[in-house]
XYZ file of C-alpha atoms in Angstrom:
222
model
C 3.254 -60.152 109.837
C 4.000 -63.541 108.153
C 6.267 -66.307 109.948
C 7.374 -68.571 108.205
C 8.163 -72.223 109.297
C 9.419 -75.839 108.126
C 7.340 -79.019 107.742
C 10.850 -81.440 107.424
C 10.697 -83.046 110.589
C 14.363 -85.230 110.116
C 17.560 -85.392 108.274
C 16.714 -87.000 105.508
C 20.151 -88.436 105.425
C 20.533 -89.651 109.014
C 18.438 -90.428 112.116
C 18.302 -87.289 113.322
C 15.306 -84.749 114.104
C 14.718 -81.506 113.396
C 12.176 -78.641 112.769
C 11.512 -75.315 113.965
C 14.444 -73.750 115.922
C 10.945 -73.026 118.848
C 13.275 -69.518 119.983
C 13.472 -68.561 116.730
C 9.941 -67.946 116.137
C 9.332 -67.198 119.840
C 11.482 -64.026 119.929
C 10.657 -62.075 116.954
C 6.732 -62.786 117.653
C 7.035 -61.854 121.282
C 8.898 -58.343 120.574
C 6.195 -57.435 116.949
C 3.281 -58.963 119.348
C 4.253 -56.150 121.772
C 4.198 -53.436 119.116
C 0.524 -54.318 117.949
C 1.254 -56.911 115.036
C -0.853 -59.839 114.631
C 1.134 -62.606 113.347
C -0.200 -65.670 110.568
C 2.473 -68.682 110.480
C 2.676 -70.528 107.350
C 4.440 -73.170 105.900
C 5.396 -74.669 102.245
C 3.061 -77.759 103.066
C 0.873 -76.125 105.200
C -0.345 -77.859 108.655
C 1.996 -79.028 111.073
C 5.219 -77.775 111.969
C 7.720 -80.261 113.953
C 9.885 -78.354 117.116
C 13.340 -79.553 116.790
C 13.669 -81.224 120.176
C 17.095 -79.267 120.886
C 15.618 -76.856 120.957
C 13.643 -77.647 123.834
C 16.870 -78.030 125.923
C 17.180 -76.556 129.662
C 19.750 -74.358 127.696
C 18.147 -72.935 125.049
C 14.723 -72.190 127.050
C 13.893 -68.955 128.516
C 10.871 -67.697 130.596
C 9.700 -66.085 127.232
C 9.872 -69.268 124.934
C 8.518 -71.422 128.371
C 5.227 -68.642 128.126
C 4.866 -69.498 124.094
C 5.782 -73.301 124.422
C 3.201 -73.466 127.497
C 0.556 -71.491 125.916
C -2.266 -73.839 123.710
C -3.478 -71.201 121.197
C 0.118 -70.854 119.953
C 0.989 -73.940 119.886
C -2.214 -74.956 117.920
C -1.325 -72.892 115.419
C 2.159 -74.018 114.554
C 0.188 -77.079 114.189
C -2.027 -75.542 111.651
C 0.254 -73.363 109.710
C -1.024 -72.141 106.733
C -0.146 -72.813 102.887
C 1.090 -70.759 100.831
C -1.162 -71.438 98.110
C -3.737 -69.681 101.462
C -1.617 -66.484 101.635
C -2.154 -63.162 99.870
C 0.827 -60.825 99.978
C -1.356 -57.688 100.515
C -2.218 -58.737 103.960
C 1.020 -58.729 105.529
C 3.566 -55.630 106.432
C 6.433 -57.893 106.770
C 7.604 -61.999 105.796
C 9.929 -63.377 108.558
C 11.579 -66.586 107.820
C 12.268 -68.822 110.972
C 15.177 -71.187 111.102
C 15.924 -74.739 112.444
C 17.663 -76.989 110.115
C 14.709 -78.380 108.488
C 14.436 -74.948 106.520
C 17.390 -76.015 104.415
C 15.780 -78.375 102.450
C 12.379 -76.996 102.380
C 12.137 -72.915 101.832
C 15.161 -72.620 99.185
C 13.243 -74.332 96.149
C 9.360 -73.127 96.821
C 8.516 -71.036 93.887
C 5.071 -69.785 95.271
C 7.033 -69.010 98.399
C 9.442 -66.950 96.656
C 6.707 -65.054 94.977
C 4.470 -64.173 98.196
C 7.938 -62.817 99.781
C 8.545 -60.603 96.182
C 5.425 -59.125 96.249
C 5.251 -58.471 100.112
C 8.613 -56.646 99.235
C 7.576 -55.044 96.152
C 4.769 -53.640 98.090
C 6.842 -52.173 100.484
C 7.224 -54.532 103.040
C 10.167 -56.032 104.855
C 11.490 -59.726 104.067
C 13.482 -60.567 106.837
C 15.218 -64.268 108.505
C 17.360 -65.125 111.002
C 19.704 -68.330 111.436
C 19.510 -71.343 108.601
C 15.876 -69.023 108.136
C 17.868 -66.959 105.327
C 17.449 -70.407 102.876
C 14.005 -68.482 102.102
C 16.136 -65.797 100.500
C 18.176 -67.888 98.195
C 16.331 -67.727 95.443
C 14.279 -64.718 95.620
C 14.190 -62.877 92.149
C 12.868 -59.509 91.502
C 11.636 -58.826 87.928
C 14.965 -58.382 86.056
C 15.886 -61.660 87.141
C 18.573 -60.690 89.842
C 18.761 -62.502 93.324
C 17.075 -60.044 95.656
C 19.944 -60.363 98.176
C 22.120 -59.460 95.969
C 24.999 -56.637 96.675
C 23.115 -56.745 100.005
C 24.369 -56.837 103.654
C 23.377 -60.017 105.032
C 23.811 -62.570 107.642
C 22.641 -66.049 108.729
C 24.065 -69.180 110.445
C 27.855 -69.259 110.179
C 30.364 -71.414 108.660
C 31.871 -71.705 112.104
C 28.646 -72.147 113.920
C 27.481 -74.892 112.038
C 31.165 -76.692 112.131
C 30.805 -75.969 116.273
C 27.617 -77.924 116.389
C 29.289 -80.760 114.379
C 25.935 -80.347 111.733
C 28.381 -78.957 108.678
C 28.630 -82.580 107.258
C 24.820 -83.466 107.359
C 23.280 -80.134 105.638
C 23.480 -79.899 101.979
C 24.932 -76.058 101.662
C 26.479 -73.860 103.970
C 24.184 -70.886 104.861
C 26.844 -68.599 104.735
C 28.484 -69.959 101.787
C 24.857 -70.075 99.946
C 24.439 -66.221 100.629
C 27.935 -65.582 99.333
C 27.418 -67.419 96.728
C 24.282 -65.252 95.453
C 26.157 -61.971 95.497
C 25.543 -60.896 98.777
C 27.798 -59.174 101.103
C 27.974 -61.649 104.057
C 28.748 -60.186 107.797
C 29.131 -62.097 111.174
C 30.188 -61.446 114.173
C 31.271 -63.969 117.333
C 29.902 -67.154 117.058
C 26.195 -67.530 119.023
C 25.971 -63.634 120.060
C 23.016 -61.743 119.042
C 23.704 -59.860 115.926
C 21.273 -58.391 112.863
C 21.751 -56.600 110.126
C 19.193 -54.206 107.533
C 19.973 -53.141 104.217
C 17.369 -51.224 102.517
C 14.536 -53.171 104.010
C 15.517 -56.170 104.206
C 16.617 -57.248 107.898
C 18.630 -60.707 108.502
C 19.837 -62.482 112.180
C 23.141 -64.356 112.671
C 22.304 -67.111 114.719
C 19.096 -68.480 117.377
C 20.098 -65.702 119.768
C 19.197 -63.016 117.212
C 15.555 -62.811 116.442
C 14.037 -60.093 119.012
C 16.968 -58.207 117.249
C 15.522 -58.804 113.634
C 12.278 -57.881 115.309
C 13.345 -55.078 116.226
C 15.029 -53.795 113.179
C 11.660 -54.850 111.263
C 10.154 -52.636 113.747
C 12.161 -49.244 113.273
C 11.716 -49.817 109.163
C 7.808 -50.052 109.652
């Protein structure tokens, strides 16, 4: 399976950081690690991938991200992620997009990116996301031109999540007002509890809670 991840390591409009949501990544791989799946992580630049440091909070860390986060071999290799220009779609059974706010400026507008998650879905393959991770699926196309997540059930981060965590001012678009906005049929449910959806195979998470859940529902479709 293919993770993806961000290379924006701050806002570019304020001192703030950000980067991979770690959880985010650390959930899905833990529960399609489990069921045999080796995992490649890539990235639109390729090479390092910042952690947002929030997500390093007492809070947000559980034994299972603490095992990832502690482990060197996984942690070398969200420093060397690879480029897309290294990936070939045949290789890969699935394309999981990981969030953290840095995604919203980087996956949305990669072309090649786009492409490698087409063809790994043309193939028969999953595309799948959780949290701000559904930018990836803005502007996927398939060959007639339509938006991929079109007339599709779908989730991602919340309008009401991102006004919570006081962020809704700072990011450029509204995940869930993005999604809408390509044709897709948008479903949440309480802010910050787990909650996934699949519609034909493509499986999307609500919030950082909600990727063993996407996992999962990759899982079942495979």
């Amino acid at each position: 399976m293919l993770v993806i991840v961000t290379n924006v390591s701050k806002y570019p409009n304020d001192e703030r950081p950000t980067g991979l949501w770690l959880g985010e990544a650390v959930h899905f791989v833990h529960e399609v690690e489990k069921a045999g799946y080796s995992v490649d992580y890539a990235s639109p630049k390729g090479g390092y991938t910042p952690i947002d440091p929030h997500s390093l909070e007492r809070d947000f860390m559980s034994p299972i991200d603490w095992q990832y986060y502690t482990n060197q071999a996984f942690m070398d290799l969200l420093g060397h992620t690879l480029p897309v220009s290294a990936l070939n779609p045949k290789d890969y059974a699935a394309i999981y997009y990981a969030g953290g706010h840095g995604v919203v400026w980087d996956f949305p507008d990669n072309v090649a990116l786009a492409q490698v998650a087409l063809d790994i879905y043309n193939n028969g393959g999953v595309v799948s996301s959780v949290c701000h991770g559904a930018a990836g699926l803005l502007n996927i196309k398939n060959k007639e031109g339509n938006y991929l997540i079109a007339g599709k059930r779908v989730t991602g981060f919340s309008n009401t999540e991102e006004k919570a965590v006081q962020l809704d001012k700072l990011v450029p678009y509204l995940t869930e007002d993005a999604l809408i906005a390509r044709g897709a049929k948008y479903e949440k449910v309480t802010d910050w509890a787990p909650f996934a959806l699949t519609d034909q195979r493509i499986v999307t998470g609500q919030n950082p809670a909600s990727g063993a859940l996407v996992a999962k529902q990759v899982l079942e479709l495979l």
